[in-house]
Coordinates of C-alpha atoms in Angstrom, one line a residue:
M361 CA 0.0 0.0 0.0
D362 CA 1.4 3.4 -1.0
R363 CA 2.2 5.6 2.0
L364 CA 0.2 8.5 0.5
S365 CA -2.9 6.4 0.1
P366 CA -5.7 7.1 2.5
V367 CA -6.0 4.7 5.5
P368 CA -8.8 2.3 4.9
E369 CA -11.7 2.3 7.4
L370 CA -11.6 -1.5 7.7
V371 CA -9.3 -4.3 6.7
V372 CA -10.5 -7.9 6.6
S373 CA -7.6 -10.3 6.7
G374 CA -7.7 -14.0 6.0
R375 CA -5.8 -17.0 4.7
R376 CA -8.7 -18.0 2.4
L377 CA -10.1 -15.1 0.4
V378 CA -12.3 -16.4 -2.4
T379 CA -11.5 -14.0 -5.2
P380 CA -12.2 -14.1 -9.0
H381 CA -8.5 -15.3 -9.3
G382 CA -8.8 -18.1 -6.9
V383 CA -8.5 -18.7 -3.1
R384 CA -5.6 -16.6 -1.7
S385 CA -4.4 -15.1 1.5
G386 CA -4.2 -11.4 2.1
H387 CA -6.2 -8.3 3.0
V388 CA -9.4 -6.8 1.8
L389 CA -9.2 -3.0 2.2
I390 CA -12.6 -1.2 2.7
S391 CA -13.6 2.5 2.7
G392 CA -17.0 4.1 2.0
G393 CA -18.7 0.8 1.8
R394 CA -16.6 -0.4 -1.1
I395 CA -13.5 -2.5 -1.6
T396 CA -10.6 -0.2 -2.4
D397 CA -7.9 -2.9 -2.8
V398 CA -7.2 -6.6 -2.3
T399 CA -3.5 -7.1 -1.2
G400 CA -1.3 -10.0 -0.4
P401 CA -0.1 -10.9 3.1
G402 CA 1.7 -8.2 5.1
P403 CA 1.2 -5.7 7.8
V404 CA -2.2 -4.1 8.4
P405 CA -2.2 -0.4 7.7
A406 CA -1.8 1.6 10.9
G407 CA -5.0 3.3 12.1
A408 CA -7.4 1.0 10.2
G409 CA -10.1 -1.1 11.8
H410 CA -9.2 -4.8 11.6
L411 CA -11.2 -8.0 11.3
D412 CA -9.1 -11.2 11.2
A413 CA -11.0 -14.1 9.5
G414 CA -8.3 -16.6 10.3
D415 CA -8.9 -19.9 8.6
H416 CA -12.5 -19.1 7.7
Y417 CA -13.3 -18.6 4.1
V418 CA -14.0 -15.0 3.1
L419 CA -16.7 -15.1 0.5
P420 CA -18.3 -12.3 -1.5
G421 CA -21.8 -11.6 -0.3
L422 CA -24.2 -14.2 -1.6
I423 CA -27.0 -13.4 -4.0
D424 CA -30.4 -15.1 -3.8
S425 CA -32.2 -14.1 -7.0
H426 CA -35.4 -15.9 -6.1
V427 CA -37.2 -14.9 -2.9
H428 CA -40.8 -14.1 -1.9
F429 CA -40.6 -11.7 1.0
R430 CA -44.4 -11.2 0.7
T431 CA -44.6 -7.4 0.7
P432 CA -47.2 -6.0 0.1
G433 CA -50.3 -7.8 1.2
L434 CA -49.0 -11.1 2.6
T435 CA -46.9 -9.9 5.5
Y436 CA -48.7 -12.0 8.0
K437 CA -46.4 -14.9 6.9
E438 CA -43.2 -13.0 5.9
D439 CA -41.9 -9.5 5.8
W440 CA -38.7 -7.8 5.0
E441 CA -37.4 -7.5 8.5
H442 CA -37.7 -11.3 9.1
G443 CA -36.8 -12.3 5.6
S444 CA -33.7 -10.2 5.5
R445 CA -32.6 -11.5 8.9
A446 CA -32.9 -15.0 7.5
A447 CA -30.9 -13.9 4.5
V448 CA -27.9 -12.5 6.4
R449 CA -27.8 -15.4 8.7
G450 CA -27.3 -17.5 5.6
G451 CA -24.6 -15.2 4.2
V452 CA -27.0 -13.6 1.6
T453 CA -26.5 -9.8 1.2
T454 CA -28.5 -9.2 -2.0
V455 CA -32.0 -10.6 -2.9
M456 CA -34.3 -10.3 -5.9
D457 CA -37.9 -10.4 -4.9
M458 CA -40.8 -11.9 -6.9
P459 CA -43.9 -10.0 -8.1
N460 CA -46.7 -12.3 -6.9
T461 CA -47.8 -10.2 -4.0
V462 CA -51.2 -8.5 -3.2
P463 CA -51.5 -6.5 -5.4
P464 CA -48.9 -8.0 -7.8
T465 CA -46.1 -5.7 -9.0
L466 CA -46.9 -5.6 -12.7
D467 CA -45.8 -2.1 -13.7
P468 CA -43.2 0.6 -12.7
Q469 CA -45.5 2.4 -10.3
A470 CA -46.1 -0.8 -8.4
L471 CA -42.4 -1.3 -8.1
F472 CA -41.9 2.3 -6.8
D473 CA -44.7 1.7 -4.2
K474 CA -43.1 -1.5 -3.1
A475 CA -39.7 0.1 -2.7
G476 CA -41.3 2.7 -0.4
L477 CA -42.7 -0.1 1.7
V478 CA -39.4 -1.9 2.0
R479 CA -37.3 1.2 2.7
G480 CA -35.8 1.1 6.2
S481 CA -36.7 -2.5 7.0
S482 CA -34.1 -4.5 5.0
L483 CA -30.7 -5.8 6.2
V484 CA -29.9 -6.7 2.5
D485 CA -29.7 -4.8 -0.7
F486 CA -32.5 -5.7 -3.1
R487 CA -34.0 -5.5 -6.6
F488 CA -37.4 -6.6 -7.9
H489 CA -38.4 -8.8 -10.7
I490 CA -41.4 -7.1 -12.4
G491 CA -44.3 -9.4 -13.3
V492 CA -45.6 -10.1 -16.8
D493 CA -49.2 -9.0 -17.0
P494 CA -51.1 -11.2 -19.4
A495 CA -53.3 -8.2 -20.3
R496 CA -50.3 -6.0 -21.1
P497 CA -47.3 -8.1 -22.3
R498 CA -46.0 -5.3 -24.5
L499 CA -45.1 -3.2 -21.4
L500 CA -41.8 -5.0 -21.3
A501 CA -40.8 -3.3 -24.6
D502 CA -40.6 0.1 -22.8
L503 CA -39.1 -1.1 -19.5
D504 CA -36.3 1.1 -18.3
P505 CA -33.4 -0.9 -16.9
A506 CA -33.3 1.6 -14.0
V507 CA -36.6 0.1 -12.9
A508 CA -36.1 -3.6 -13.6
T509 CA -33.8 -5.7 -15.7
S510 CA -35.9 -8.9 -15.4
A511 CA -39.5 -10.0 -15.6
K512 CA -41.3 -13.1 -14.2
V513 CA -43.6 -15.2 -16.3
F514 CA -45.9 -17.7 -14.6
M515 CA -46.7 -20.4 -17.1
A516 CA -48.7 -22.4 -14.5
G517 CA -50.8 -21.3 -11.6
H518 CA -51.0 -22.1 -8.0
H519 CA -52.3 -20.5 -4.7
T520 CA -50.1 -17.4 -4.9
A521 CA -49.7 -17.0 -8.7
P522 CA -52.5 -14.7 -9.8
T523 CA -51.2 -13.7 -13.2
V524 CA -50.6 -16.8 -15.3
V525 CA -49.8 -16.5 -19.0
R526 CA -51.9 -19.3 -20.5
D527 CA -52.5 -17.9 -24.0
P528 CA -49.6 -18.9 -26.4
V529 CA -50.1 -15.7 -28.4
V530 CA -49.6 -13.6 -25.3
L531 CA -46.5 -15.7 -24.3
E532 CA -44.9 -15.0 -27.6
Q533 CA -45.7 -11.3 -27.3
A534 CA -43.9 -11.2 -24.0
F535 CA -40.9 -13.0 -25.5
A536 CA -40.8 -10.5 -28.4
A537 CA -41.2 -7.5 -26.1
A538 CA -38.5 -8.7 -23.7
A539 CA -36.1 -9.3 -26.6
E540 CA -36.7 -5.7 -27.9
A541 CA -35.8 -4.2 -24.5
G542 CA -33.1 -6.6 -23.5
V543 CA -35.1 -7.8 -20.5
Q544 CA -34.2 -11.1 -18.9
L545 CA -37.2 -13.3 -18.6
V546 CA -37.4 -15.6 -15.5
L547 CA -40.0 -18.3 -15.8
H548 CA -42.0 -20.7 -13.8
A549 CA -41.9 -23.2 -16.7
E550 CA -44.7 -25.7 -16.2
D551 CA -47.6 -26.2 -18.6
D552 CA -50.9 -25.1 -17.0
G553 CA -53.0 -26.6 -19.7
L554 CA -51.4 -30.0 -19.3
F555 CA -52.1 -29.9 -15.6
A556 CA -55.7 -28.9 -16.1
L557 CA -56.2 -31.8 -18.5
L558 CA -54.8 -34.2 -15.9
D559 CA -56.8 -32.8 -13.1
A560 CA -60.0 -33.2 -15.2
W561 CA -59.2 -36.8 -15.7
W562 CA -58.1 -38.0 -12.2
G563 CA -58.9 -35.0 -9.9
E564 CA -56.6 -33.2 -7.4
P565 CA -54.3 -35.2 -5.1
S566 CA -56.0 -36.5 -2.0
G567 CA -52.7 -37.0 -0.1
Y568 CA -48.9 -36.8 -0.4
L569 CA -48.3 -40.4 -1.4
D570 CA -49.4 -39.5 -4.9
Y571 CA -48.7 -35.7 -4.9
E572 CA -45.7 -35.8 -7.3
R573 CA -47.6 -37.8 -10.1
H574 CA -50.4 -35.2 -10.0
R575 CA -47.9 -32.5 -11.0
P576 CA -45.6 -34.6 -13.1
R577 CA -42.4 -33.9 -14.9
T578 CA -44.2 -33.8 -18.2
G579 CA -45.6 -30.3 -17.2
G580 CA -42.0 -29.0 -16.9
I581 CA -40.7 -30.8 -20.0
V582 CA -43.5 -29.4 -22.2
A583 CA -43.0 -25.9 -20.9
V584 CA -39.2 -25.9 -21.2
A585 CA -39.5 -27.0 -24.8
K586 CA -41.8 -24.1 -25.5
V587 CA -39.4 -21.7 -23.8
V588 CA -36.4 -23.0 -25.8
E589 CA -38.3 -22.6 -29.1
L590 CA -39.4 -19.0 -28.2
A591 CA -35.9 -18.1 -27.1
R592 CA -34.6 -19.5 -30.4
R593 CA -37.2 -17.6 -32.4
H594 CA -36.8 -14.2 -30.8
G595 CA -33.3 -14.3 -29.2
T596 CA -34.9 -13.6 -25.8
R597 CA -32.7 -14.3 -22.7
A598 CA -34.7 -16.9 -20.7
H599 CA -33.9 -18.2 -17.3
I600 CA -35.8 -21.3 -16.1
L601 CA -36.5 -21.1 -12.4
H602 CA -36.5 -24.1 -10.0
L603 CA -35.8 -26.7 -12.7
S604 CA -36.7 -30.0 -11.3
S605 CA -36.2 -33.0 -13.6
A606 CA -33.4 -34.7 -15.5
E607 CA -35.1 -34.2 -18.9
E608 CA -35.5 -30.5 -18.4
A609 CA -31.8 -30.2 -17.5
D610 CA -30.9 -32.1 -20.7
L611 CA -33.2 -29.9 -22.8
V612 CA -31.6 -26.7 -21.5
C613 CA -28.1 -28.0 -21.9
A614 CA -28.8 -29.0 -25.5
A615 CA -30.3 -25.5 -26.2
Q616 CA -27.2 -23.9 -24.8
A617 CA -24.9 -26.1 -26.9
A618 CA -27.0 -24.9 -29.9
G619 CA -26.3 -21.3 -29.0
H620 CA -29.7 -20.3 -27.6
P621 CA -29.8 -17.9 -24.7
V622 CA -31.4 -20.2 -22.1
T623 CA -30.1 -20.8 -18.6
F624 CA -31.5 -22.4 -15.5
E625 CA -31.7 -22.2 -11.7
V626 CA -31.7 -25.1 -9.2
T627 CA -33.0 -24.6 -5.7
G628 CA -31.6 -25.9 -2.5
H629 CA -34.8 -27.7 -1.9
H630 CA -34.6 -29.8 -5.0
L631 CA -31.0 -30.7 -4.2
S632 CA -31.9 -31.6 -0.6
F633 CA -35.1 -33.5 -0.8
T634 CA -36.8 -36.2 -3.0
D635 CA -40.3 -37.3 -3.5
E636 CA -39.8 -39.9 -0.7
D637 CA -39.3 -37.0 1.7
T638 CA -42.6 -35.4 0.5
R639 CA -44.4 -38.7 1.2
R640 CA -43.0 -38.6 4.7
L641 CA -43.0 -34.9 5.5
G642 CA -46.1 -33.9 3.5
A643 CA -46.8 -30.2 3.2
R644 CA -43.3 -29.3 4.6
T645 CA -41.8 -30.2 1.2
R646 CA -44.8 -29.5 -1.0
L647 CA -43.3 -27.5 -3.8
S648 CA -44.3 -26.2 -7.3
P649 CA -42.7 -27.7 -9.3
S650 CA -42.8 -30.9 -7.3
I651 CA -39.7 -32.4 -5.7
R652 CA -38.9 -35.4 -7.8
S653 CA -37.0 -38.7 -7.7
R654 CA -33.5 -39.6 -6.5
A655 CA -32.4 -39.9 -10.1
D656 CA -33.6 -36.4 -10.9
Q657 CA -31.8 -35.1 -7.8
D658 CA -28.6 -36.8 -8.9
R659 CA -28.9 -35.1 -12.3
L660 CA -29.3 -31.7 -10.7
W661 CA -26.2 -32.3 -8.5
R662 CA -24.3 -33.2 -11.7
A663 CA -25.5 -29.9 -13.2
L664 CA -23.9 -28.1 -10.3
A665 CA -20.7 -30.2 -10.4
E666 CA -20.2 -29.6 -14.1
G667 CA -21.2 -25.9 -14.1
Q668 CA -24.3 -26.4 -16.3
L669 CA -26.7 -24.4 -14.1
A670 CA -26.4 -20.7 -13.9
T671 CA -27.7 -19.9 -10.4
L672 CA -28.6 -21.4 -7.1
G673 CA -31.8 -20.0 -5.6
S674 CA -33.9 -20.6 -2.5
D675 CA -37.4 -19.9 -3.9
H676 CA -37.9 -18.7 -0.3
A677 CA -41.7 -18.9 -0.1
P678 CA -43.0 -19.0 3.5
H679 CA -46.5 -20.0 4.5
T680 CA -48.0 -20.2 8.0
V681 CA -48.3 -23.6 9.8
A682 CA -52.1 -23.2 9.5
E683 CA -51.9 -22.9 5.8
K684 CA -49.5 -25.8 5.4
T685 CA -51.7 -28.1 7.5
R686 CA -54.7 -27.8 5.2
S687 CA -55.6 -30.7 2.9
A688 CA -53.2 -31.8 0.2
A689 CA -55.2 -30.0 -2.4
A690 CA -55.6 -26.8 -0.4
S691 CA -52.1 -26.5 1.2
P692 CA -50.1 -23.9 -0.8
P693 CA -46.7 -25.0 -2.2
G694 CA -43.6 -23.4 -1.0
L695 CA -41.2 -23.3 2.0
P696 CA -38.7 -21.0 3.6
G697 CA -35.1 -21.4 2.4
V698 CA -33.0 -18.3 2.1
Q699 CA -31.4 -18.9 5.5
E700 CA -30.6 -22.5 4.7
L701 CA -29.6 -22.3 1.0
A702 CA -25.8 -21.9 1.2
V703 CA -25.2 -24.3 4.1
A704 CA -27.6 -26.9 2.7
V705 CA -25.9 -26.9 -0.7
W706 CA -22.4 -26.8 0.9
T707 CA -23.3 -29.8 3.1
G708 CA -24.5 -31.7 0.1
M709 CA -21.3 -30.8 -1.8
R710 CA -19.0 -32.1 0.9
R711 CA -21.0 -35.3 1.5
R712 CA -21.3 -36.2 -2.1
R713 CA -17.7 -35.4 -3.1
P714 CA -15.6 -35.5 0.2
E715 CA -12.4 -36.0 -1.8
E716 CA -12.8 -32.7 -3.6
D717 CA -10.4 -29.9 -2.7
P718 CA -12.5 -27.6 -0.6
D719 CA -11.0 -24.6 -2.3
V720 CA -12.3 -25.9 -5.6
A721 CA -15.7 -26.6 -4.1
V722 CA -16.2 -23.2 -2.5
T723 CA -15.2 -21.5 -5.7
R724 CA -18.0 -23.3 -7.5
L725 CA -20.4 -22.4 -4.7
V726 CA -19.4 -18.7 -5.1
R727 CA -19.7 -18.9 -8.8
H728 CA -23.4 -19.9 -8.7
L729 CA -24.4 -17.9 -5.6
S730 CA -22.5 -14.7 -6.3
Q731 CA -20.7 -14.3 -9.6
R732 CA -23.3 -15.7 -12.1
P733 CA -26.4 -14.0 -10.5
A734 CA -24.6 -10.7 -10.5
E735 CA -23.7 -11.1 -14.2
L736 CA -27.1 -12.5 -15.3
F737 CA -29.1 -9.8 -13.6
R738 CA -26.7 -6.9 -14.0
L739 CA -26.2 -6.2 -10.3
P740 CA -23.5 -3.4 -10.2
G741 CA -20.8 -4.0 -7.6
K742 CA -22.0 -7.4 -6.6
G743 CA -20.7 -10.9 -6.8
R744 CA -16.9 -10.6 -6.4
I745 CA -14.1 -9.6 -4.0
A746 CA -12.2 -7.1 -6.1
P747 CA -11.3 -3.4 -6.1
G748 CA -14.4 -1.3 -6.8
A749 CA -16.9 -3.9 -5.7
D750 CA -19.3 -3.4 -2.8
A751 CA -17.8 -4.5 0.5
D752 CA -20.2 -7.4 1.0
L753 CA -18.4 -10.2 2.7
V754 CA -19.1 -13.5 4.5
L755 CA -16.9 -15.2 7.0
F756 CA -17.7 -18.9 6.5
A757 CA -16.4 -21.8 8.7
P758 CA -16.5 -24.7 6.2
D759 CA -16.0 -27.6 8.6
T760 CA -18.2 -26.6 11.5
P761 CA -20.9 -29.2 12.3
W762 CA -24.1 -27.8 13.8
M763 CA -27.8 -28.8 14.1
F764 CA -30.5 -26.6 12.7
S765 CA -33.5 -26.2 15.0
A766 CA -36.7 -24.3 15.1
H767 CA -35.0 -21.9 17.5
D768 CA -32.7 -20.9 14.6
V769 CA -35.4 -20.0 12.2
E770 CA -35.6 -16.3 11.4
S771 CA -38.4 -16.4 8.9
K772 CA -41.7 -15.0 10.2
C773 CA -43.5 -18.3 9.4
G774 CA -41.4 -19.9 12.3
W775 CA -40.7 -23.3 10.7
S776 CA -38.3 -25.0 8.4
A777 CA -38.2 -28.3 6.5
Y778 CA -34.5 -28.5 7.6
E779 CA -35.3 -28.7 11.3
G780 CA -33.1 -31.5 12.8
W781 CA -30.6 -31.4 10.0
T782 CA -26.9 -31.5 10.9
F783 CA -25.2 -29.1 8.6
T784 CA -21.5 -28.8 7.7
G785 CA -20.3 -25.2 7.5
R786 CA -21.7 -22.1 9.3
V787 CA -21.8 -18.4 8.5
E788 CA -20.0 -16.7 11.3
R789 CA -20.3 -13.1 10.2
T790 CA -21.9 -11.2 7.3
L791 CA -20.9 -7.7 6.2
R792 CA -22.8 -5.5 3.8
A793 CA -21.2 -2.3 2.6
G794 CA -18.3 -2.9 5.1
R795 CA -20.6 -3.1 8.1
T796 CA -21.6 -6.2 10.1
V797 CA -25.2 -7.1 9.6
W798 CA -25.0 -10.6 11.3
D799 CA -22.5 -11.7 14.0
A800 CA -23.0 -15.3 15.1
A801 CA -20.8 -14.9 18.2
S802 CA -23.1 -12.2 19.7
G803 CA -26.3 -13.2 17.9
T804 CA -26.8 -9.6 16.8
F805 CA -27.9 -7.9 13.5
G806 CA -26.9 -4.6 12.0
A807 CA -28.7 -1.7 10.5
Y808 CA -31.9 -2.1 8.4
D809 CA -30.7 0.2 5.6
G810 CA -30.4 -2.0 2.6
R811 CA -30.7 -0.2 -0.7
L812 CA -32.7 -0.7 -3.9
L813 CA -30.3 -1.6 -6.7
A814 CA -30.7 -0.2 -10.2
A815 CA -28.9 -0.9 -13.4
A816 CA -27.9 2.0 -15.7
G817 CA -30.9 3.5 -17.4
D818 CA -31.6 6.8 -19.1
G819 CA -35.4 6.8 -19.4
S820 CA -38.0 9.1 -17.8
Q821 CA -38.6 6.4 -15.1
R822 CA -35.2 7.0 -13.6
A823 CA -36.1 9.9 -11.5
A824 CA -39.1 8.1 -10.0
L825 CA -36.9 5.2 -9.1
A826 CA -34.4 7.5 -7.4
A827 CA -37.2 9.0 -5.4
G828 CA -38.2 5.5 -4.3
R829 CA -34.7 5.0 -2.9
E830 CA -34.6 8.2 -0.8

């Protein structure tokens, strides 16, 4: 460090910094909420605050690009205070929230209103996916990237999905409009018409022993095939959410090999549970799309091991215990997961491939939980430990065993499908903008001053978005 350079406000030192250039030892210098430099081992600058990570990994802040924090309208089962507490305890410093609230966020004004409701109650930085309105699919063509860079399409409905795009003409209009504006589509890719046909034949599931076959893989396969064809036709960037089956993974990988701009996400839930768990646990692991077989789970783990997936997401979708204990047909799909995401995936990685160098494994985890989401959704300053990036850091103890209990749950719903699991690896401290927002040693949180993130935009909506961040 040059003697004329200003003294950093904080220096985070460690022997295992996970940087874009590999795992290395050294110091992360922080001032004004940003990383000013990453240096090798050596003395800490005099006068700087110092945090020694020791042998813990220092990760860039994790990004969960798929959460439902339920504001507005559904805050009786989750809100931003609880949801963001769950996030930072899991090492997540940035989230992207979904539009299926009450009312749904289907236009810029709804996003501005939502930003106003969230302001002052979030421990994490955030951005919103706008929803695709079946009545107004062409709105995407005029979407300012300062407002949103991504739009959610529900191709199938469930209890909390009020705006399903069922008409193939409307779906194609949405793909065309998104391509014009460079908007990233994110899709719940299951075929609603196919499910309606099956329901008319054999009715809704009466219990969880046959739940998965009532929402079978064919719904996802048919929908993913449609997405691939529309992306090919229009050049639209399409990201398949919570992909659940081996066949869907093969389809997307084939599309990528053919040069089509289609990517996919895998959730921690689909990596952690199988349909046998749903038969045993019932509503706790009722998801949409369904959790599938061991063979499907193995294929999704291979997608992670080989770098075929783009992002890992939680699909954090809490419901109350009362809602989840309704009948199998009436219980809403979804479960909390932002807190458990990183440790659940890391635990699975270490158990499935114990011989793998942990530095290689953690680099892969960071790629899909930091770097790729930041690139895919154009999140400025996120996803890496490098000069100029936001000083979002996670101190992670990779070998610590611990049991997750109901007492640990931060989500407002108060329960987790992972209760009783023994995890390997624990988040010891989470920093956002250079300040601690979670400290496991003291059990304390930081300031609820997370900010709304905007990509560069030059349209008339920019001023309104800025006002929403004040």
